[in-house]
Phi, psi and omega in degrees: 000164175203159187249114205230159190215171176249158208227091182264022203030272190286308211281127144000122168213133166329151208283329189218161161208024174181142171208123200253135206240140139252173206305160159259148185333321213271330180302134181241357178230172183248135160211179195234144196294282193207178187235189196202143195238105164298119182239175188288345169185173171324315177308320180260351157326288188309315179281323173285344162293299211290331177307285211296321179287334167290358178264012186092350227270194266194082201267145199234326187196111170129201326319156181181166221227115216247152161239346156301117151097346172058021180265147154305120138230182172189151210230155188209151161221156189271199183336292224267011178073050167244183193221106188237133184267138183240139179218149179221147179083339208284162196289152170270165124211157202225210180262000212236334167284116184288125133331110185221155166277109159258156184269118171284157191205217187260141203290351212203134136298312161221143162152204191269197189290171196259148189273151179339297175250048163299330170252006163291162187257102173263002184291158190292112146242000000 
């Protein structure tokens, strides 16, 4: 997998702004996992969890603190079975940041577990 950013030479930008998996054998189609929203702090994560669940909305992973990029998140899915992340806090980077290769491991510092099926394609088709 890889975490790819846009490259603003000096200026600051989040460690991704795409990210790419590949499929596991038994996947026979291409989707896109989910999309990601950046909000302004821990605080509105936490206020904004507590909102959407009381509204019914459909809570898929989290809260919970990722370490490839080190942001608060929490993933939600809307109507259509798609999965969308609210992240807060999260790594910088610039033209000054080395590039690195890591062995991926587990995805989270903290929160709850990661669900089974977190990487399935639940969407309406």
């Amino acid at each position: 997998l890889t975490f790819m950013h846009l490259d603003l030479g000096e200026t600051y930008s989040d460690h991704h702004c795409f990210f790419m998996q590949r499929a596991p054998p038994e996947v026979n189609k291409t989707f896109v996992h989910h999309s990601s929203y950046e909000i302004a702090d821990f605080d509105t994560q936490l206020i904004g969890h507590e909102w959407l669940a009381k509204q019914g909305w459909k809570a898929v992973w989290g809260v919970g603190r990722h370490i490839l990029g080190s942001q608060i998140f929490d993933y939600w899915e809307d109507s259509s079975g798609f999965k969308i992340e609210h992240y807060a806090d999260g790594d910088v980077v610039n033209q000054d940041t080395p590039m690195r290769r890591d062995v991926a491991g587990p995805i989270s510092v903290w929160g709850p577990e990661l669900p089974k099926d977190f990487g399935v394609d639940k969407t309406i088709s």
